[in-house]
Short mmCIF file of C-alpha atoms in Angstrom, two decimals:
data_model
loop_
_atom_site.label_atom_id
_atom_site.label_comp_id
_atom_site.label_asym_id
_atom_site.label_seq_id
_atom_site.Cartn_x
_atom_site.Cartn_y
_atom_site.Cartn_z
CA MET S 1 -0.03 0.05 -0.10
CA HIS S 2 1.77 3.04 -1.10
CA THR S 3 1.73 6.03 2.06
CA SER S 4 1.00 9.31 1.16
CA HIS S 5 2.32 10.35 4.82
CA PRO S 6 5.11 7.79 4.95
CA HIS S 7 6.28 8.52 8.58
CA VAL S 8 3.62 9.66 11.11
CA PRO S 9 4.68 8.51 14.33
CA LEU S 10 1.32 7.79 16.01
CA VAL S 11 -2.40 7.78 14.20
CA MET S 12 -5.57 7.29 16.70
CA VAL S 13 -8.98 6.68 14.84
CA GLY S 14 -11.80 7.36 16.21
CA GLY S 15 -13.48 10.03 18.69
CA GLY S 16 -14.71 7.50 21.06
CA HIS S 17 -14.70 7.46 24.72
CA ALA S 18 -11.50 5.68 25.34
CA HIS S 19 -9.73 8.20 23.23
CA LEU S 20 -11.51 11.57 24.83
CA VAL S 21 -10.43 10.38 28.20
CA ALA S 22 -6.88 9.66 26.57
CA LEU S 23 -6.39 13.11 24.98
CA ARG S 24 -7.83 15.05 28.32
CA GLN S 25 -5.28 12.89 30.49
CA TRP S 26 -2.68 13.97 27.94
CA ILE S 27 -3.49 17.74 28.36
CA ALA S 28 -4.20 17.54 32.36
CA ASP S 29 -0.60 15.80 32.69
CA GLY S 30 1.17 18.02 30.16
CA GLN S 31 2.00 15.32 28.31
CA ARG S 32 2.14 15.79 23.83
CA ALA S 33 2.00 12.92 21.24
CA PRO S 34 5.11 12.90 19.41
CA ALA S 35 5.40 15.47 16.62
CA GLY S 36 3.16 14.91 13.24
CA SER S 37 0.46 12.42 15.10
CA LEU S 38 -2.73 12.19 13.79
CA LEU S 39 -6.19 11.99 14.79
CA ILE S 40 -8.66 10.71 12.14
CA ASN S 41 -12.57 10.84 13.03
CA ALA S 42 -15.55 11.31 10.25
CA GLN S 43 -16.79 14.11 12.28
CA PRO S 44 -15.22 17.30 13.97
CA TYR S 45 -17.15 16.36 17.27
CA ALA S 46 -17.21 13.67 19.29
CA TRP S 47 -20.65 12.23 20.27
CA TYR S 48 -21.22 11.17 24.05
CA SER S 49 -23.53 8.11 23.20
CA GLY S 50 -25.16 8.13 26.87
CA MET S 51 -26.66 11.58 26.59
CA LEU S 52 -28.37 10.37 23.10
CA PRO S 53 -31.56 9.53 25.08
CA GLY S 54 -31.99 12.89 26.65
CA LEU S 55 -31.66 14.47 23.30
CA LEU S 56 -34.17 12.28 21.66
CA ALA S 57 -36.30 13.28 24.23
CA GLY S 58 -35.38 17.01 23.85
CA ARG S 59 -33.82 17.59 27.33
CA PHE S 60 -30.19 18.38 25.87
CA SER S 61 -29.42 20.50 22.60
CA ALA S 62 -26.99 18.58 20.48
CA ALA S 63 -24.50 21.30 21.50
CA GLN S 64 -24.31 19.97 25.10
CA CYS S 65 -24.10 15.97 23.59
CA SER S 66 -21.18 16.94 21.53
CA ILE S 67 -17.15 17.95 21.92
CA GLU S 68 -15.00 19.97 19.75
CA LEU S 69 -12.32 17.41 19.01
CA ALA S 70 -9.65 19.88 16.75
CA PRO S 71 -8.72 22.18 20.37
CA LEU S 72 -8.44 18.67 22.28
CA ALA S 73 -6.26 17.49 19.31
CA ALA S 74 -4.46 20.25 18.82
CA ALA S 75 -3.92 21.02 23.13
CA CYS S 76 -1.95 17.37 22.65
CA GLY S 77 0.27 18.36 19.87
CA MET S 78 -2.00 16.72 16.84
CA GLU S 79 -3.70 17.21 13.86
CA LEU S 80 -7.40 16.65 13.49
CA ILE S 81 -8.47 15.16 10.07
CA CYS S 82 -12.07 15.04 9.48
CA ASP S 83 -12.06 11.21 7.29
CA ALA S 84 -13.27 8.03 7.38
CA LEU S 85 -11.33 4.52 7.83
CA LEU S 86 -11.67 2.35 4.92
CA ALA S 87 -9.09 0.15 4.81
CA LEU S 88 -6.08 -0.77 7.21
CA ASP S 89 -3.15 -3.19 6.52
CA ALA S 90 -1.69 -4.16 9.86
CA ASN S 91 1.23 -5.74 7.94
CA SER S 92 2.40 -2.62 6.21
CA GLN S 93 1.83 -0.30 8.83
CA ALA S 94 -0.64 1.56 6.87
CA ILE S 95 -4.31 2.61 6.71
CA LEU S 96 -6.80 4.10 3.61
CA LEU S 97 -9.18 6.87 4.37
CA ALA S 98 -12.35 7.23 2.34
CA SER S 99 -10.54 10.72 0.61
CA GLY S 100 -8.39 8.26 -0.62
CA LYS S 101 -5.38 9.45 1.24
CA ARG S 102 -3.16 6.59 2.31
CA ILE S 103 -1.30 7.30 5.82
CA GLY S 104 1.87 5.15 7.42
CA PHE S 105 2.09 4.90 10.75
CA ALA S 106 4.64 3.54 13.44
CA LYS S 107 2.15 3.24 16.22
CA LEU S 108 -1.27 3.33 15.76
CA SER S 109 -4.94 3.20 17.93
CA LEU S 110 -8.16 2.56 17.08
CA ASN S 111 -11.22 3.48 18.94
CA ALA S 112 -13.30 3.79 15.73
CA GLY S 113 -16.79 1.99 16.90
CA ALA S 114 -19.01 -0.48 15.76
CA LEU S 115 -21.86 -0.95 13.30
CA PRO S 116 -25.57 -1.58 14.24
CA ALA S 117 -26.04 -5.27 14.04
CA VAL S 118 -28.35 -6.39 11.52
CA ASP S 119 -29.07 -10.48 11.92
CA PHE S 120 -32.13 -10.52 9.94
CA VAL S 121 -33.03 -10.38 5.88
CA THR S 122 -34.00 -7.24 4.30
CA ASP S 123 -35.33 -6.44 0.58
CA GLY S 124 -34.71 -2.86 1.18
CA SER S 125 -38.13 -1.64 1.48
CA LEU S 126 -38.00 0.16 4.78
CA PRO S 127 -35.30 2.64 5.87
CA LEU S 128 -33.18 0.86 8.77
CA VAL S 129 -31.69 3.89 11.30
CA GLY S 130 -29.05 2.42 13.85
CA ALA S 131 -28.84 4.01 17.10
CA LYS S 132 -25.44 4.41 16.12
CA PRO S 133 -22.97 5.96 14.63
CA PHE S 134 -25.00 8.95 16.62
CA PRO S 135 -25.38 11.93 13.67
CA GLY S 136 -27.68 9.03 11.59
CA ILE S 137 -30.03 9.14 13.93
CA VAL S 138 -29.75 12.54 15.00
CA HIS S 139 -30.49 13.48 11.40
CA GLN S 140 -33.76 10.98 10.99
CA TRP S 141 -34.94 12.18 14.58
CA HIS S 142 -35.14 15.92 12.77
CA THR S 143 -36.68 14.46 10.13
CA TRP S 144 -39.64 12.82 11.85
CA GLN S 145 -40.30 15.53 14.28
CA ALA S 146 -40.92 17.48 11.28
CA GLN S 147 -43.03 14.75 9.61
CA PRO S 148 -43.76 12.47 12.41
CA PRO S 149 -44.22 8.43 11.28
CA GLU S 150 -47.60 6.79 11.81
CA GLN S 151 -45.38 3.54 13.37
CA LEU S 152 -41.83 3.04 14.16
CA ALA S 153 -40.32 -0.50 15.21
CA ILE S 154 -37.67 -0.50 17.85
CA LEU S 155 -34.88 -3.64 17.38
CA GLY S 156 -33.36 -4.44 20.49
CA GLY S 157 -34.14 -5.54 24.03
CA GLY S 158 -31.31 -4.19 26.28
CA ALA S 159 -30.61 -1.03 27.45
CA ALA S 160 -30.05 1.02 24.13
CA GLY S 161 -33.70 -0.50 22.96
CA VAL S 162 -35.02 0.51 26.20
CA GLU S 163 -33.69 4.31 26.37
CA LEU S 164 -34.43 5.06 22.67
CA THR S 165 -38.09 3.60 22.80
CA LEU S 166 -39.10 6.03 25.92
CA ALA S 167 -37.05 9.06 24.38
CA LEU S 168 -39.07 8.84 21.00
CA ARG S 169 -42.29 7.91 23.04
CA ILE S 170 -41.74 11.91 24.40
CA SER S 171 -40.80 13.56 21.43
CA LEU S 172 -43.40 11.46 18.82
CA PRO S 173 -45.84 11.30 20.78
CA GLN S 174 -48.87 10.28 18.03
CA THR S 175 -46.32 7.60 16.54
CA HIS S 176 -47.10 3.71 17.48
CA LEU S 177 -44.07 2.27 18.88
CA SER S 178 -43.60 -1.14 19.14
CA LEU S 179 -40.15 -2.73 20.30
CA PHE S 180 -39.22 -6.10 19.49
CA CYS S 181 -36.46 -8.20 21.93
CA ARG S 182 -34.57 -11.29 19.86
CA SER S 183 -34.46 -12.76 23.66
CA GLY S 184 -36.14 -11.52 27.38
CA LEU S 185 -36.37 -7.51 27.87
CA LEU S 186 -33.08 -6.50 29.80
CA ALA S 187 -31.90 -10.23 29.77
CA SER S 188 -28.30 -9.60 30.97
CA HIS S 189 -29.99 -7.13 34.00
CA PRO S 190 -31.25 -7.94 36.92
CA PRO S 191 -34.65 -9.39 36.42
CA ARG S 192 -36.18 -6.56 38.98
CA LEU S 193 -35.23 -4.11 36.13
CA ALA S 194 -36.72 -5.61 33.34
CA GLN S 195 -39.87 -5.82 35.58
CA LEU S 196 -39.39 -1.83 36.28
CA ALA S 197 -38.82 -1.25 32.21
CA ARG S 198 -41.98 -3.49 31.22
CA ALA S 199 -44.00 -1.47 33.46
CA ARG S 200 -42.48 1.84 32.22
CA LEU S 201 -43.03 0.47 28.54
CA SER S 202 -46.29 -0.14 29.55
CA LYS S 203 -47.39 3.01 30.90
CA ALA S 204 -45.81 4.63 27.67
CA ALA S 205 -48.49 2.81 25.75
CA VAL S 206 -45.57 1.05 23.86
CA LYS S 207 -46.37 -2.64 22.23
CA LEU S 208 -43.40 -4.79 23.50
CA TYR S 209 -42.60 -8.18 21.95
CA GLU S 210 -40.43 -10.65 24.03
CA LYS S 211 -38.38 -13.62 22.61
CA LEU S 212 -39.67 -12.69 19.17
CA PRO S 213 -36.51 -12.08 17.42
CA ILE S 214 -37.02 -10.38 13.70
CA GLU S 215 -36.34 -12.96 11.05
CA ARG S 216 -36.69 -10.30 7.79
CA VAL S 217 -38.20 -7.32 6.34
CA ARG S 218 -40.08 -7.76 2.94
CA ASP S 219 -42.67 -5.40 1.28
CA GLY S 220 -42.28 -3.03 3.88
CA LYS S 221 -43.33 -5.33 6.67
CA LEU S 222 -41.47 -7.41 9.41
CA TYR S 223 -41.60 -11.16 10.26
CA ALA S 224 -40.97 -13.08 13.35
CA ALA S 225 -41.78 -16.87 13.37
CA GLY S 226 -42.77 -17.29 9.76
CA ARG S 227 -45.26 -14.16 9.89
CA ALA S 228 -45.77 -10.28 9.39
CA VAL S 229 -45.83 -8.80 12.96
CA ALA S 230 -45.52 -5.48 11.97
CA GLN S 231 -45.60 -2.55 9.31
CA PRO S 232 -43.58 0.30 10.32
CA ASP S 233 -42.43 3.21 8.78
CA ALA S 234 -39.30 2.79 9.57
CA VAL S 235 -36.81 0.43 11.96
CA VAL S 236 -34.39 1.87 14.63
CA LEU S 237 -31.57 -0.98 15.37
CA ALA S 238 -30.78 -0.65 19.10
CA THR S 239 -29.54 -4.16 18.13
CA GLY S 240 -26.07 -4.22 19.83
CA ALA S 241 -22.78 -3.75 17.68
CA ALA S 242 -21.51 -5.44 14.58
CA ALA S 243 -17.79 -5.30 13.21
CA ALA S 244 -16.95 -2.72 10.45
CA ASP S 245 -16.03 -4.65 7.31
CA TRP S 246 -12.11 -3.21 7.37
CA GLN S 247 -11.70 -5.25 10.08
CA ALA S 248 -11.82 -8.57 8.76
CA THR S 249 -9.19 -7.75 5.95
CA SER S 250 -7.26 -5.66 8.11
CA GLY S 251 -4.28 -8.51 8.95
CA LEU S 252 -5.08 -8.08 12.53
CA GLU S 253 -6.49 -11.17 14.25
CA CYS S 254 -10.48 -10.96 15.01
CA ASP S 255 -12.60 -12.95 16.99
CA ALA S 256 -15.65 -14.70 15.52
CA GLN S 257 -17.65 -12.04 15.21
CA GLY S 258 -15.34 -10.05 13.85
CA PHE S 259 -14.10 -8.10 16.61
CA ILE S 260 -9.91 -6.94 17.02
CA ARG S 261 -8.81 -9.21 19.59
CA ILE S 262 -6.51 -7.56 22.13
CA ASP S 263 -4.96 -8.74 25.50
CA ALA S 264 -5.14 -6.51 28.75
CA GLN S 265 -2.34 -3.83 27.45
CA LEU S 266 -5.32 -3.28 24.73
CA ARG S 267 -2.70 -4.41 22.28
CA SER S 268 -3.81 -6.10 19.25
CA SER S 269 -1.99 -9.07 17.67
CA HIS S 270 0.61 -6.57 15.98
CA ALA S 271 2.13 -4.61 19.16
CA CYS S 272 2.18 -1.27 17.32
CA ILE S 273 -1.72 -1.26 16.98
CA PHE S 274 -3.87 -0.96 19.73
CA ALA S 275 -8.15 -0.74 20.21
CA ALA S 276 -10.29 0.41 22.55
CA GLY S 277 -14.26 0.60 22.73
CA ASP S 278 -16.94 -0.55 20.57
CA CYS S 279 -14.24 -1.98 17.64
CA ALA S 280 -12.53 -4.23 20.22
CA SER S 281 -12.65 -7.64 21.87
CA LEU S 282 -11.51 -8.60 25.29
CA PRO S 283 -13.13 -11.67 27.91
CA ASN S 284 -15.21 -9.97 30.26
CA THR S 285 -15.78 -6.71 28.48
CA PRO S 286 -19.44 -5.77 27.12
CA HIS S 287 -19.69 -3.18 24.20
CA SER S 288 -20.74 -0.40 26.31
CA GLY S 289 -19.35 3.32 27.04
CA VAL S 290 -19.01 2.18 30.56
CA TYR S 291 -15.80 0.01 29.97
CA ALA S 292 -14.20 2.37 26.89
CA VAL S 293 -14.18 5.22 29.07
CA ARG S 294 -11.98 3.08 32.06
CA GLN S 295 -9.76 1.75 29.06
CA GLY S 296 -8.75 5.62 28.29
CA PRO S 297 -6.28 6.12 31.30
CA VAL S 298 -4.51 2.42 29.86
CA ILE S 299 -4.43 3.96 26.08
CA ALA S 300 -3.22 7.03 27.25
CA HIS S 301 -0.35 5.75 29.12
CA ASN S 302 0.19 2.65 26.64
CA LEU S 303 0.90 4.92 23.31
CA LEU S 304 3.49 7.29 24.84
CA THR S 305 5.37 4.32 25.88
CA ASP S 306 7.40 1.77 24.00
CA ALA S 307 5.26 -1.14 22.52
CA ASP S 308 7.21 -3.84 24.01
CA SER S 309 7.78 -2.35 27.49
CA SER S 310 7.35 -3.78 30.79
CA THR S 311 5.65 -0.73 31.89
CA LEU S 312 2.54 -1.12 29.57
CA GLN S 313 -0.48 -0.50 31.90
CA HIS S 314 -2.91 -3.30 31.83
CA TYR S 315 -6.84 -2.73 31.84
CA GLN S 316 -8.97 -4.75 34.28
CA PRO S 317 -12.78 -4.66 33.48
CA GLN S 318 -14.63 -3.96 36.22
CA ALA S 319 -16.59 -7.11 37.96
CA ARG S 320 -19.71 -4.98 37.86
CA ALA S 321 -21.12 -1.82 36.48
CA LEU S 322 -23.65 0.92 37.76
CA ALA S 323 -26.49 0.71 35.00
CA LEU S 324 -28.72 4.21 34.53
CA LEU S 325 -31.29 4.00 32.31
CA ALA S 326 -32.94 7.18 30.86
CA CYS S 327 -36.81 7.40 30.82
CA GLY S 328 -36.81 10.81 28.88
CA ASP S 329 -38.67 12.48 31.48
CA GLY S 330 -35.74 13.12 34.14
CA THR S 331 -36.29 9.63 35.41
CA ALA S 332 -34.14 6.86 34.88
CA LEU S 333 -34.18 3.02 36.14
CA LEU S 334 -30.67 1.87 38.24
CA SER S 335 -29.49 -1.28 39.07
CA TYR S 336 -26.23 -2.51 40.63
CA GLY S 337 -25.43 -6.08 40.75
CA PRO S 338 -28.68 -7.64 42.20
CA LEU S 339 -30.25 -4.02 43.24
CA ALA S 340 -32.58 -2.46 40.69
CA THR S 341 -34.34 0.55 41.40
CA GLN S 342 -36.16 3.76 39.62
CA GLY S 343 -36.95 7.46 40.10
CA ARG S 344 -36.14 11.26 39.68
CA LEU S 345 -32.95 10.52 41.85
CA ALA S 346 -31.20 8.14 39.41
CA GLY S 347 -32.36 10.58 36.95
CA GLU S 348 -30.42 13.30 38.32
CA LEU S 349 -27.51 11.06 39.41
CA LYS S 350 -27.23 10.01 35.57
CA ASP S 351 -27.56 13.83 34.63
CA TRP S 352 -25.02 14.79 36.84
CA LEU S 353 -22.66 11.80 35.74
CA ASP S 354 -23.57 12.64 32.24
CA LEU S 355 -22.92 16.29 32.30
CA ARG S 356 -19.36 15.74 34.63
CA PHE S 357 -17.94 13.86 31.91
CA MET S 358 -18.94 16.50 29.28
CA ARG S 359 -17.33 19.19 31.75
CA GLU S 360 -14.25 17.18 32.63
CA HIS S 361 -13.46 16.38 28.68
CA ARG S 362 -13.87 19.53 27.11
CA LEU S 363 -11.26 22.54 27.37
CA PRO S 364 -12.37 25.33 29.51
CA GLU S 365 -12.86 27.92 26.36
CA GLN S 366 -15.15 24.98 24.85
CA GLY S 367 -17.98 25.96 27.83
CA ASP S 368 -20.14 23.28 29.16
#
């Protein structure tokens, strides 16, 4: 692969949670990336996914949910390039961007996110709107506000599916909403939390289908168990993460789902390439921002350390994580370990944690 930037010492791809934390830590510690290093992200902003439900419910503005990347990069001695990663050749240590630029690197860090999982056959007759990447659903939401759909189907029985459904209920009060779960609602959470969520969805007049995986989209209808179960105007995918296509052809070792295998130091099969967040695969580490944030300090340290050094830090995934599910109205569902509750205090805690994260990862002149 011919390169137009043959000697870039460090390339960071993606403005995800782990990279945001790493950049902010370098700034706080007075550290800088090697001269000539690049940060590559498709958008000029990093979006904070934890605040997406609040944005869709009308509780936050887009500006509150995003962080300008150029000032953060500049403060670390890096240049921001707004472009998308098209291909990676790990063996040649080069990447290809959508613009046609080819960039060689000495060290690479990937925090490039993932695609929404599409585990059904479709004939293309219905728009599929992924909960990630963030800008796509925000753009679609603006369209829906101007012209509300009659029916929407949300696929995914995890936290994202519940939060997005309740948020859309508030911003699209006349739209008929259906939530389809492949297994039980919030199956990886305590039964009590699922019970509270069912009550919330019922009160919001959401039609809930559990243990009913969608098999195909045909002629504008959703099919499950061999029969048509809905005829929505669009389908919102909150179905979890799927690996981007470029990962399979990158030369990196990937898991069965196509995610990049990393070790406890967040290194891939190639010692000069690190990965974190949704694009990466590590045991006991779900694809969740809560875990990606904790990977940030490890990435920050290890990227400025020799790749073969014995001083590389290890990432230890937390045994349990606090779950806070926004309900769109300022309240939230909360679980930790086997415990679960709900209410306005939980909502205030979620807002406080989210807004604190945004304050901590903006430069002071960027405002709140």
